[in-house]
Amino acid sequence: MAQDLKFHEFDAIIVGGGGAGMYAALQASSQVPSQGSSGVQKVAVLSKLYPMRSHTGAAQGGVAASLGNMGEDTAEWHAYDTVKGGDYLVDQNAAQILADDAPKVIYDMEHKGLPFSRTEEGRIAQRKFGGHTHHFGEGPVMRTCYAADRTGHLILHTLYQQCIKENVTFFNEYQVIELLMDGTVATGVAAIRIADSSLHIFTAKAVFFATGGAGRVFKVTSNALANTGDGAAICARAGIPLEDFEFYQFHPTGIKGIGVLITEGTRGEGGILRNRDGERFMERYSPTLKDLAPRDMVARAITKELLAGRGILGNNKIDDFVYLEAMHLGSDTLKTKLPDVREFCMTYVGIDPIKSPIPVHPTAHYTMGGIPTDINGQVGYSGQKYEGLFAAGECACVSVHGANRLGSNSLLELLVFGRRAGIRLKDYVKGAEARKIPQSEIDKARKTYADLLDRKSTGGKVSSNIGQVYDKMQSLMSAKVGVFRNEKGLQECLTGLAEIKEEYKGVKIHNSNTDYNYDVLRVFELGCMLDLAEIVTEGALARKESRGGHAREDYPNRDDENFLKHTMAFLDTTTKQVRLAYDDVDLSKWEPKPRVY
Ligand SMILES: Cc1cc2nc3c(=O)[nH]c(=O)nc-3n(C[C@H](O)[C@H](O)[C@H](O)COP(=O)(O)OP(=O)(O)OC[C@H]3O[C@@H](n4cnc5c(N)ncnc54)[C@H](O)[C@@H]3O)c2cc1C
């Protein structure tokens, strides 16, 4: 079906209106008179959601920075914890920047109006979070700044207000479906306007992806419906590799069955995990940090307890659960510091954590890998730079999380690298020529959309049901590529995914409306996730070691000799096969050591 196209031209297009996209837009747009610099006049943010509905708004627990408001702390300790927490797959120069810039971005947010919770003296309040320590691992430190358990929500509000003030142009409810390149130079994007299904081509000197994570690939997840990894898949389809994509974080405490997150802040405030014998089992797995060990360790510990029959039901299954006790924290703490946690428990489980323990098990939570960037958000790896292409936030891999992200380092990453990339974007665009999108790229976008619309059927037999196909992918990924993985399961997953991809080809769209036709968009998103699921699984199969969030039952040890390297997974643009290459890790500060907590 031929589509009428609508054309737009901007200096910079930012895809994504979450924390990373909006902070970058703000930096690229804002005028700084004292430094004599002016912002880029034409920055547009494209977002498939109204920006305030981005997943950043769901972030509860907080954002890390070594302010030292509640005990001694240093950026050096923060950087070290980040490197060790990531099981040494972290680029250490990037981790140092993350830690060094943290106080600056927190104070910037404070000055822009973010209402942080306060200490009695009026300073920004901080709490403990998993894997954050003082004196290089001696004990937990209070490093995570918070605004009750609504930190992300308030970051999003603060940034949106400021973007409006700086006249950033928003294209809300526009879903990007293609990145348009000229060789290795970004020239623009194609997007569907959801309100009327029209196809729009945006030409820009720079394209910036800030499209968030891909948690919906898994069945039990803390992620919002929109977290389908579109940006990563779109880049992979344009020939750009995804870095370390096999590393997926399972958060230890999702509400049993549904995976809705209970923030690590609950344990940061003193919450305790217990098995069916009432035992505080984390003392066995992590004698020093106990319940506040890094997430990969706690998720594995819970899974081991469940499989050993020490879950609350004692059925030896991973869908059993353990208890997270917060009753001893008292009603005041729960009501003032964790009000949303309490409300989630009452809404979803019908219990009040002031009186009863919370039933939890691991939930798919965070995409550690992503679009490879340098420390200024420019996309590329050692073999190739992509001109005019930027990324930041959860869709990107800079890489500060390595094999396992520490809690509260993600909101920090949005701020530190969203900001840096926004500043670089501003300079880049000033010196760049206007772009022309090759006709072949426009034709490609038109075809991608026409193929989606061709699935609209006016009736007749349903060959594949999108809900069933979606569910099969999620169930398969959770069963075979979850907290523990092995060769047999991963092979079975690849076979299963190939079958599901065939079924996907037969998915029809039965909604013929042009206004807000979410069926078309869901089909597009499912296609993205199927590509990503394959990239995760191929990477996991090839990585014959256990490191951070990637735990292989058949290769239980970390193997620095063969696998202390970043995976670069390419999706062949014609065959759709995954090809793996590898790149060096920056180890400029600390020698890899065994990870003991
Ligand atoms: C429940 C929950 C709690 C969390 N709590 C914390 C915490 O306490 N501390 C912490 O550090 N981290 C936390 N995290 C992680 C952190 O919130 C996320 O990693 C982070 O907010 C991601 O921000 P982002 O800007 O990269 O993307 P998002 O906020 O997810 O935004 C993505 C944006 O991209 C847009 N988009 C996506 N695809 C397209 C497309 N095809 N076309 C157009 N637009 C598109 C969306 O509309 C959206 O605006 C939490 C995560 C979850 C799920």
XYZ file of C-alpha atoms and ligand atoms in Angstrom:
650
model
C 0.000 0.000 0.000
C 1.530 3.319 -1.062
C 1.751 5.849 1.728
C 1.731 9.622 1.515
C 4.799 10.845 3.290
C 5.143 13.922 5.442
C 8.613 15.467 5.694
C 10.251 17.385 8.549
C 13.757 18.717 9.004
C 15.568 19.324 12.289
C 19.135 19.768 13.432
C 18.763 16.907 15.871
C 16.135 14.230 16.418
C 16.019 12.578 19.836
C 14.007 9.358 19.849
C 12.654 8.824 23.369
C 11.185 11.139 25.984
C 12.380 9.330 29.129
C 15.077 10.583 31.487
C 17.958 10.124 29.043
C 16.203 11.674 26.040
C 14.872 14.675 27.893
C 18.102 15.495 29.711
C 19.960 15.317 26.389
C 17.323 17.525 24.727
C 17.642 20.009 27.539
C 21.422 20.188 27.266
C 21.335 20.488 23.505
C 18.697 23.229 23.617
C 19.548 25.314 26.628
C 21.243 28.692 26.356
C 24.172 29.265 28.670
C 24.743 33.039 28.407
C 27.601 33.116 30.906
C 29.621 30.805 28.686
C 28.565 32.652 25.543
C 27.148 29.509 23.992
C 23.748 29.178 22.450
C 21.606 26.101 22.193
C 20.710 24.230 19.047
C 17.547 25.889 17.828
C 15.943 22.883 16.301
C 15.876 19.866 18.574
C 12.877 17.573 18.367
C 11.994 14.753 20.771
C 9.946 11.940 19.232
C 8.196 9.648 21.658
C 5.773 6.804 21.141
C 4.377 7.601 24.593
C 3.428 10.898 26.074
C 6.863 11.619 27.678
C 5.567 11.558 31.231
C 4.504 7.940 30.742
C 8.058 6.791 29.975
C 9.377 3.981 32.168
C 11.731 6.365 33.977
C 8.582 7.451 35.826
C 8.304 3.978 37.366
C 11.748 4.137 39.008
C 11.255 4.031 42.723
C 14.343 3.579 44.834
C 16.707 6.375 43.891
C 19.811 7.613 42.161
C 23.376 7.024 43.369
C 25.910 9.803 44.073
C 28.701 9.999 46.627
C 27.399 13.180 48.267
C 28.473 11.851 51.669
C 25.450 13.411 53.383
C 24.909 10.380 55.598
C 28.410 9.053 56.220
C 31.797 9.272 54.554
C 31.811 8.514 50.823
C 33.976 9.110 47.749
C 33.585 8.930 43.964
C 36.530 6.499 43.941
C 34.595 3.980 46.084
C 31.527 4.460 43.889
C 33.517 3.800 40.703
C 35.137 0.723 42.262
C 31.781 -0.682 43.407
C 30.402 -0.169 39.898
C 33.320 -2.049 38.317
C 33.211 -4.897 40.836
C 29.402 -5.031 40.747
C 29.582 -5.415 36.954
C 31.948 -8.384 37.385
C 34.783 -6.468 35.682
C 33.087 -6.275 32.278
C 32.638 -2.543 32.931
C 34.688 0.015 30.973
C 36.529 1.497 33.918
C 37.073 4.958 32.393
C 33.290 5.238 31.918
C 32.594 4.054 35.498
C 34.928 6.741 36.828
C 33.051 9.413 34.852
C 29.739 8.046 36.139
C 30.918 8.375 39.729
C 32.770 11.693 39.282
C 29.864 13.450 37.530
C 27.201 12.061 39.880
C 27.153 14.874 42.488
C 27.096 17.497 39.709
C 23.978 16.071 38.037
C 22.191 15.525 41.361
C 22.717 19.164 42.357
C 21.662 20.223 38.872
C 18.413 18.268 39.306
C 17.957 19.793 42.764
C 18.424 23.305 41.353
C 15.988 22.551 38.569
C 13.352 21.773 41.173
C 13.497 18.052 41.986
C 12.015 17.680 45.507
C 14.420 15.157 47.063
C 13.646 13.695 50.502
C 15.706 15.479 53.163
C 17.790 14.770 56.244
C 16.954 16.590 59.464
C 19.578 19.219 58.583
C 17.903 19.789 55.220
C 20.446 17.967 53.041
C 19.470 15.494 50.304
C 18.627 12.209 52.070
C 20.453 9.023 51.044
C 19.806 5.315 51.623
C 21.680 2.045 51.245
C 21.434 0.065 48.002
C 22.838 -3.281 46.886
C 26.571 -3.464 46.196
C 27.286 0.166 47.196
C 29.997 0.150 49.859
C 32.532 2.289 51.700
C 36.307 1.659 51.742
C 36.229 -0.697 48.737
C 33.777 -3.232 50.121
C 34.032 -2.947 53.907
C 30.297 -2.446 54.448
C 27.173 -0.811 53.010
C 27.167 2.954 52.464
C 24.244 5.386 52.204
C 24.794 6.625 48.636
C 21.389 6.537 46.965
C 19.560 9.886 46.835
C 15.797 9.553 46.774
C 12.462 11.291 46.683
C 10.404 8.828 48.786
C 9.930 5.884 46.382
C 8.981 8.099 43.434
C 12.433 9.255 42.352
C 12.082 8.523 38.634
C 8.643 10.086 38.489
C 10.055 13.315 39.869
C 13.094 13.264 37.580
C 10.719 12.997 34.637
C 8.527 15.863 35.850
C 11.523 18.083 36.521
C 13.023 17.452 33.088
C 9.766 17.862 31.200
C 9.090 21.258 32.779
C 12.574 22.406 31.882
C 12.270 21.144 28.303
C 9.048 23.100 27.889
C 10.812 26.162 29.271
C 13.610 25.743 26.692
C 11.130 25.324 23.823
C 12.103 21.781 22.938
C 9.729 20.567 20.216
C 7.898 17.356 21.142
C 6.320 14.969 18.687
C 4.301 12.914 21.151
C 2.852 9.575 20.122
C 5.099 9.150 17.099
C 6.518 5.644 16.823
C 9.865 5.377 15.037
C 10.143 2.292 12.836
C 13.364 2.857 10.865
C 16.738 4.538 11.189
C 17.691 6.040 7.816
C 21.415 5.877 7.057
C 23.684 6.920 4.216
C 26.356 4.234 4.569
C 27.606 4.752 8.112
C 26.162 8.273 8.431
C 22.804 8.811 10.171
C 20.463 10.980 8.107
C 17.089 10.650 9.807
C 14.261 8.401 10.969
C 10.854 7.255 9.782
C 7.957 7.363 12.258
C 4.257 6.576 12.357
C 2.022 9.281 13.783
C -0.161 7.151 16.031
C -3.144 9.534 15.945
C -3.767 9.061 12.231
C -1.353 6.337 11.016
C 0.475 8.733 8.674
C 4.136 8.040 7.889
C 6.631 10.826 8.610
C 10.226 11.218 7.492
C 12.488 13.296 9.729
C 15.784 14.475 8.252
C 18.447 15.514 10.775
C 22.172 16.150 11.121
C 22.103 13.898 14.162
C 19.863 11.102 15.409
C 19.870 10.228 19.104
C 18.348 7.034 20.515
C 17.059 7.037 24.107
C 14.378 4.386 23.733
C 14.848 2.479 27.008
C 14.908 -1.254 27.781
C 13.471 -4.477 26.427
C 12.093 -6.217 29.538
C 8.924 -7.332 27.764
C 10.947 -10.046 26.068
C 10.410 -11.991 29.321
C 7.180 -13.271 30.855
C 7.598 -12.101 34.443
C 8.966 -8.567 34.290
C 8.959 -5.274 36.140
C 8.940 -3.420 32.819
C 6.113 -1.348 31.340
C 4.232 -2.566 28.249
C 6.120 -0.089 26.073
C 9.572 -1.503 26.982
C 9.959 -3.515 23.814
C 13.483 -2.517 22.838
C 12.495 -0.799 19.582
C 15.555 1.456 19.400
C 18.043 -1.368 19.892
C 16.255 -3.523 17.306
C 16.013 -0.655 14.800
C 19.760 -0.022 15.111
C 20.560 -3.744 14.841
C 18.482 -3.921 11.665
C 20.465 -0.973 10.279
C 23.664 -3.017 10.710
C 24.857 -1.564 14.027
C 25.998 -4.173 16.567
C 24.515 -4.531 20.053
C 27.045 -4.735 22.864
C 26.853 -7.316 25.696
C 23.202 -7.948 24.979
C 23.242 -11.419 26.562
C 23.485 -9.787 29.993
C 20.019 -9.287 31.371
C 19.291 -8.305 34.961
C 16.765 -10.212 37.045
C 15.778 -8.103 40.021
C 15.453 -10.257 43.164
C 12.201 -8.796 44.449
C 9.291 -8.779 42.037
C 5.824 -9.425 43.455
C 5.231 -13.170 43.042
C 3.590 -14.154 39.780
C 3.236 -10.695 38.264
C 6.763 -9.304 38.629
C 5.749 -5.771 39.692
C 8.821 -4.318 41.343
C 9.376 -3.948 45.079
C 12.287 -1.527 45.145
C 15.673 -2.520 46.536
C 15.156 0.576 48.690
C 12.989 -1.664 50.884
C 16.077 -3.703 51.738
C 18.075 -0.437 51.778
C 15.827 0.718 54.619
C 16.406 -2.594 56.461
C 14.032 -5.114 54.833
C 15.091 -8.783 55.187
C 14.620 -11.826 52.915
C 13.526 -15.063 54.602
C 12.860 -18.605 53.390
C 10.192 -21.034 54.611
C 12.270 -21.881 57.706
C 12.318 -18.209 58.677
C 16.047 -18.177 57.917
C 17.741 -14.964 56.757
C 19.383 -16.971 53.988
C 21.422 -14.130 52.466
C 23.786 -14.435 55.458
C 24.944 -17.718 53.930
C 25.472 -16.321 50.416
C 26.965 -12.925 51.291
C 28.352 -12.705 54.843
C 29.316 -9.010 54.565
C 26.507 -7.351 52.597
C 23.768 -9.965 53.228
C 20.448 -8.736 51.749
C 22.282 -5.837 50.107
C 24.600 -7.939 47.942
C 24.466 -7.086 44.199
C 21.261 -8.097 42.419
C 22.675 -10.980 40.386
C 23.843 -12.688 43.600
C 20.566 -12.166 45.446
C 18.488 -13.343 42.453
C 20.616 -16.516 42.210
C 20.386 -17.093 45.957
C 16.581 -16.841 45.918
C 16.366 -19.160 42.889
C 18.606 -21.707 44.650
C 16.431 -21.551 47.776
C 13.294 -22.115 45.697
C 14.799 -25.038 43.788
C 16.019 -26.604 47.053
C 12.454 -26.613 48.394
C 13.037 -23.767 50.852
C 10.533 -21.453 49.156
C 7.379 -20.668 51.111
C 5.360 -23.353 49.300
C 8.325 -25.744 49.284
C 7.492 -27.110 45.825
C 11.053 -26.902 44.373
C 9.857 -24.657 41.543
C 11.117 -21.272 40.383
C 7.610 -19.845 40.523
C 7.590 -20.436 44.296
C 8.506 -17.380 46.404
C 10.317 -16.158 49.514
C 9.270 -13.448 51.954
C 10.581 -9.915 52.096
C 9.949 -8.699 55.635
C 9.507 -4.998 56.265
C 7.159 -5.084 59.287
C 10.004 -4.253 61.695
C 10.699 -0.982 59.830
C 7.553 0.411 61.385
C 4.551 2.172 59.999
C 6.237 5.619 59.823
C 9.103 4.471 57.592
C 6.807 2.538 55.284
C 4.342 5.376 54.977
C 6.855 8.161 54.425
C 9.804 6.491 52.683
C 8.110 3.631 50.823
C 4.508 4.730 50.251
C 4.242 3.294 46.724
C 5.648 -0.082 47.825
C 2.913 -0.255 50.439
C 0.268 0.689 47.920
C 1.492 -1.881 45.351
C 1.301 -4.602 48.024
C -2.214 -3.630 48.995
C -3.355 -3.359 45.372
C -1.695 -6.422 43.858
C -1.404 -8.871 46.765
C -3.991 -7.590 49.197
C -1.520 -7.327 52.083
C -0.208 -4.412 54.101
C 3.602 -4.683 54.520
C 3.268 -2.961 57.896
C 1.572 -6.157 59.088
C 2.607 -8.968 56.691
C 5.687 -10.082 54.739
C 5.752 -9.494 50.965
C 5.845 -12.599 48.692
C 8.613 -12.063 46.112
C 10.721 -13.829 43.489
C 13.081 -12.593 40.735
C 11.621 -10.522 37.891
C 13.200 -9.519 34.553
C 14.232 -5.935 35.075
C 17.062 -4.327 33.144
C 18.811 -4.540 29.763
C 22.513 -4.249 30.608
C 23.724 -4.248 27.009
C 22.703 -2.057 24.107
C 23.802 0.258 21.310
C 27.586 0.709 21.785
C 28.700 4.275 22.512
C 31.781 6.171 23.604
C 31.782 8.305 26.764
C 30.062 11.154 24.879
C 27.180 9.086 23.579
C 28.549 8.726 20.040
C 27.659 5.343 18.600
C 30.506 3.062 17.546
C 33.007 0.460 18.676
C 36.702 -0.029 18.048
C 36.154 -1.145 14.440
C 33.638 1.475 13.335
C 32.227 4.901 14.202
C 28.768 5.933 13.019
C 28.649 9.594 12.062
C 25.816 11.688 13.541
C 24.452 8.812 15.592
C 24.081 9.043 19.374
C 22.528 6.940 22.144
C 22.128 7.134 25.928
C 20.136 5.535 28.728
C 18.975 1.947 28.977
C 19.024 1.333 25.202
C 22.737 2.239 25.117
C 25.873 0.469 26.372
C 28.647 2.858 27.357
C 29.467 0.463 29.294
C 29.090 1.248 32.997
C 27.041 -1.783 34.044
C 29.116 -4.558 32.510
C 27.680 -7.943 33.458
C 25.481 -6.659 36.309
C 24.150 -3.184 37.061
C 24.144 -1.872 40.627
C 20.797 -0.535 41.843
C 20.368 3.248 41.467
C 23.159 3.436 38.872
C 20.672 3.478 36.003
C 18.916 6.729 36.809
C 22.416 8.053 37.342
C 23.508 6.820 33.921
C 20.571 8.632 32.286
C 21.609 11.856 33.936
C 25.391 11.623 33.531
C 25.495 10.257 29.987
C 22.252 11.900 28.810
C 23.854 15.175 29.819
C 27.274 14.462 28.285
C 25.745 13.206 25.055
C 23.427 16.240 24.885
C 26.399 18.586 25.226
C 28.333 16.705 22.534
C 25.256 16.664 20.311
C 24.991 20.425 20.557
C 28.598 20.910 19.395
C 28.357 18.230 16.749
C 25.303 19.697 15.088
C 26.842 23.167 14.943
C 29.695 21.887 12.826
C 27.740 19.422 10.670
C 26.348 19.824 7.156
C 22.636 19.355 6.438
C 21.870 15.756 5.465
C 20.081 14.263 2.514
C 18.368 10.925 3.028
C 19.083 8.496 0.145
C 15.924 7.603 -1.787
C 16.624 3.902 -1.202
C 16.313 4.483 2.563
C 12.989 6.263 2.168
C 11.784 3.385 -0.003
C 12.919 0.942 2.704
C 10.892 2.770 5.356
C 7.887 2.887 3.100
C 8.185 -0.859 2.519
C 8.567 -1.642 6.245
C 5.340 0.201 6.908
C 3.524 -1.222 3.883
C 4.460 -4.754 5.016
C 2.937 -4.038 8.440
C -0.236 -2.625 6.926
C -0.497 -5.557 4.525
C -1.190 -7.728 7.550
C -4.545 -6.049 7.968
C -7.123 -8.644 7.072
C -10.767 -7.963 6.486
C -11.828 -11.226 8.043
C -11.337 -14.865 7.204
C -9.202 -17.351 9.055
C -6.781 -16.129 11.701
C -3.477 -17.812 10.954
C -1.608 -16.670 14.065
C -2.845 -14.788 17.083
C -0.508 -12.009 18.211
C -1.266 -12.577 21.905
C -0.355 -16.241 21.675
C 2.831 -15.591 19.708
C 3.881 -12.874 22.195
C 3.179 -15.208 25.108
C 5.156 -18.074 23.567
C 8.213 -15.876 23.121
C 8.034 -14.558 26.691
C 7.485 -17.976 28.257
C 10.320 -19.510 26.250
C 12.754 -16.725 27.157
C 11.865 -16.870 30.866
C 12.220 -20.655 30.941
C 15.467 -20.987 28.958
C 17.363 -17.684 29.282
C 16.487 -16.742 32.868
C 18.548 -16.501 36.067
C 20.325 -19.789 35.237
C 21.184 -20.893 31.695
C 22.770 -23.945 30.061
C 23.739 -25.112 26.566
C 20.774 -27.440 26.104
C 18.233 -24.811 27.165
C 19.801 -22.121 25.012
C 19.819 -24.397 21.955
C 16.181 -25.265 22.598
C 15.421 -21.588 22.874
C 16.962 -20.857 19.455
C 14.952 -23.666 17.873
C 11.803 -22.404 19.585
C 12.446 -18.810 18.518
C 12.863 -19.897 14.875
C 9.425 -21.559 15.049
C 7.872 -18.537 16.743
C 9.351 -16.275 14.041
C 7.585 -18.398 11.412
C 4.311 -18.045 13.320
C 4.914 -14.313 13.581
C 4.940 -14.071 9.791
C 1.318 -15.232 9.826
C 0.085 -12.697 12.396
C -2.758 -10.638 10.962
C -4.138 -7.292 12.092
C -7.894 -7.218 12.471
C -8.278 -3.598 13.461
C -8.785 -1.538 10.303
C -8.878 1.882 11.999
C -6.365 4.553 11.111
C -6.630 6.465 14.400
C -4.684 4.962 17.296
C -4.270 1.579 15.677
C -2.183 -0.005 18.403
C -2.497 -3.425 16.788
C -0.150 -2.293 14.009
C 2.322 -1.016 16.587
C 2.155 -4.193 18.708
C 3.028 -6.278 15.661
C 5.993 -4.018 14.954
C 7.150 -4.258 18.587
C 6.839 -8.025 18.674
C 9.043 -8.205 15.567
C 11.644 -6.076 17.354
C 11.562 -8.322 20.412
C 11.929 -11.509 18.398
C 15.122 -10.114 16.828
C 16.398 -9.084 20.255
C 15.499 -12.424 21.864
C 17.671 -14.149 19.294
C 20.569 -11.757 19.905
C 20.339 -12.346 23.686
C 20.284 -16.125 23.228
C 23.090 -16.348 20.648
C 25.310 -14.182 22.850
C 24.476 -16.274 25.918
C 25.203 -19.522 24.090
C 28.617 -18.327 22.936
C 29.631 -16.998 26.355
C 30.805 -20.216 27.971
C 31.398 -18.784 31.438
C 29.416 -17.306 34.338
C 29.767 -13.574 34.894
C 27.391 -11.180 36.669
C 23.831 -11.697 35.486
C 24.856 -14.431 33.026
C 24.991 -17.661 35.073
C 25.764 -20.822 33.094
C 25.106 -24.045 35.019
C 27.492 -25.837 32.665
C 30.259 -23.203 33.024
C 29.904 -22.030 36.645
C 33.146 -20.013 36.801
C 34.178 -16.673 35.415
C 36.742 -17.161 32.631
C 38.800 -13.983 32.274
C 41.268 -15.621 29.942
C 38.682 -16.269 27.233
C 35.733 -14.027 28.004
C 36.894 -10.783 29.575
C 35.654 -9.045 26.429
C 32.586 -7.221 25.170
C 30.272 -9.073 22.824
C 29.313 -7.215 19.643
C 26.292 -8.939 18.074
C 25.464 -8.072 14.466
C 22.120 -8.905 12.901
C 22.837 -9.619 9.246
C 20.564 -7.228 7.353
C 19.640 -9.749 4.658
C 19.905 -13.221 6.209
C 18.773 -12.021 9.686
C 21.391 -14.362 11.197
C 23.281 -13.204 14.275
C 27.059 -12.865 13.933
C 29.211 -12.331 17.017
C 32.419 -10.343 17.305
C 34.270 -9.141 20.388
C 35.864 -5.930 21.622
C 38.243 -4.953 24.431
C 37.207 -3.902 27.936
C 38.820 -0.783 29.443
C 40.749 -2.086 32.468
C 42.737 1.065 33.117
C 42.199 1.252 36.897
C 41.584 -2.044 38.661
C 42.798 -5.587 38.061
C 39.940 -8.085 37.880
C 39.650 -9.989 41.184
C 37.325 -12.699 42.466
C 34.033 -11.114 43.465
C 33.435 -11.654 47.184
C 30.875 -9.706 49.230
C 9.840 -0.562 37.950
C 11.216 -0.009 37.752
C 11.871 0.621 38.785
C 13.144 1.136 38.602
N 13.769 1.760 39.654
C 14.994 2.291 39.464
C 15.637 3.006 40.511
O 15.087 3.212 41.593
N 16.876 3.501 40.285
C 17.516 3.333 39.095
O 18.641 3.806 38.959
N 16.919 2.666 38.086
C 15.677 2.166 38.234
N 15.079 1.512 37.199
C 15.719 1.514 35.878
C 15.518 2.853 35.206
O 14.304 3.429 35.617
C 15.495 2.741 33.683
O 16.630 2.051 33.248
C 15.501 4.122 33.052
O 14.484 4.929 33.578
C 15.385 4.085 31.537
O 15.328 5.420 31.074
P 15.471 5.771 29.547
O 15.411 7.262 29.435
O 16.630 5.079 28.959
O 14.161 5.119 28.887
P 12.621 5.185 29.277
O 12.349 6.023 30.465
O 12.134 3.796 29.270
O 12.005 5.964 28.041
C 12.012 5.420 26.738
C 11.408 6.431 25.808
O 11.569 5.972 24.479
C 10.365 6.134 23.781
N 10.347 5.124 22.714
C 10.628 3.813 22.801
N 10.514 3.235 21.595
C 10.160 4.208 20.730
C 9.891 4.249 19.337
N 9.931 3.161 18.592
N 9.541 5.438 18.788
C 9.442 6.568 19.540
N 9.700 6.566 20.858
C 10.059 5.420 21.442
C 9.275 5.987 24.812
O 8.109 6.652 24.414
C 9.914 6.654 26.019
O 9.669 8.034 26.003
C 13.788 1.003 37.357
C 13.140 0.365 36.315
C 11.874 -0.155 36.510
C 11.228 -0.883 35.355
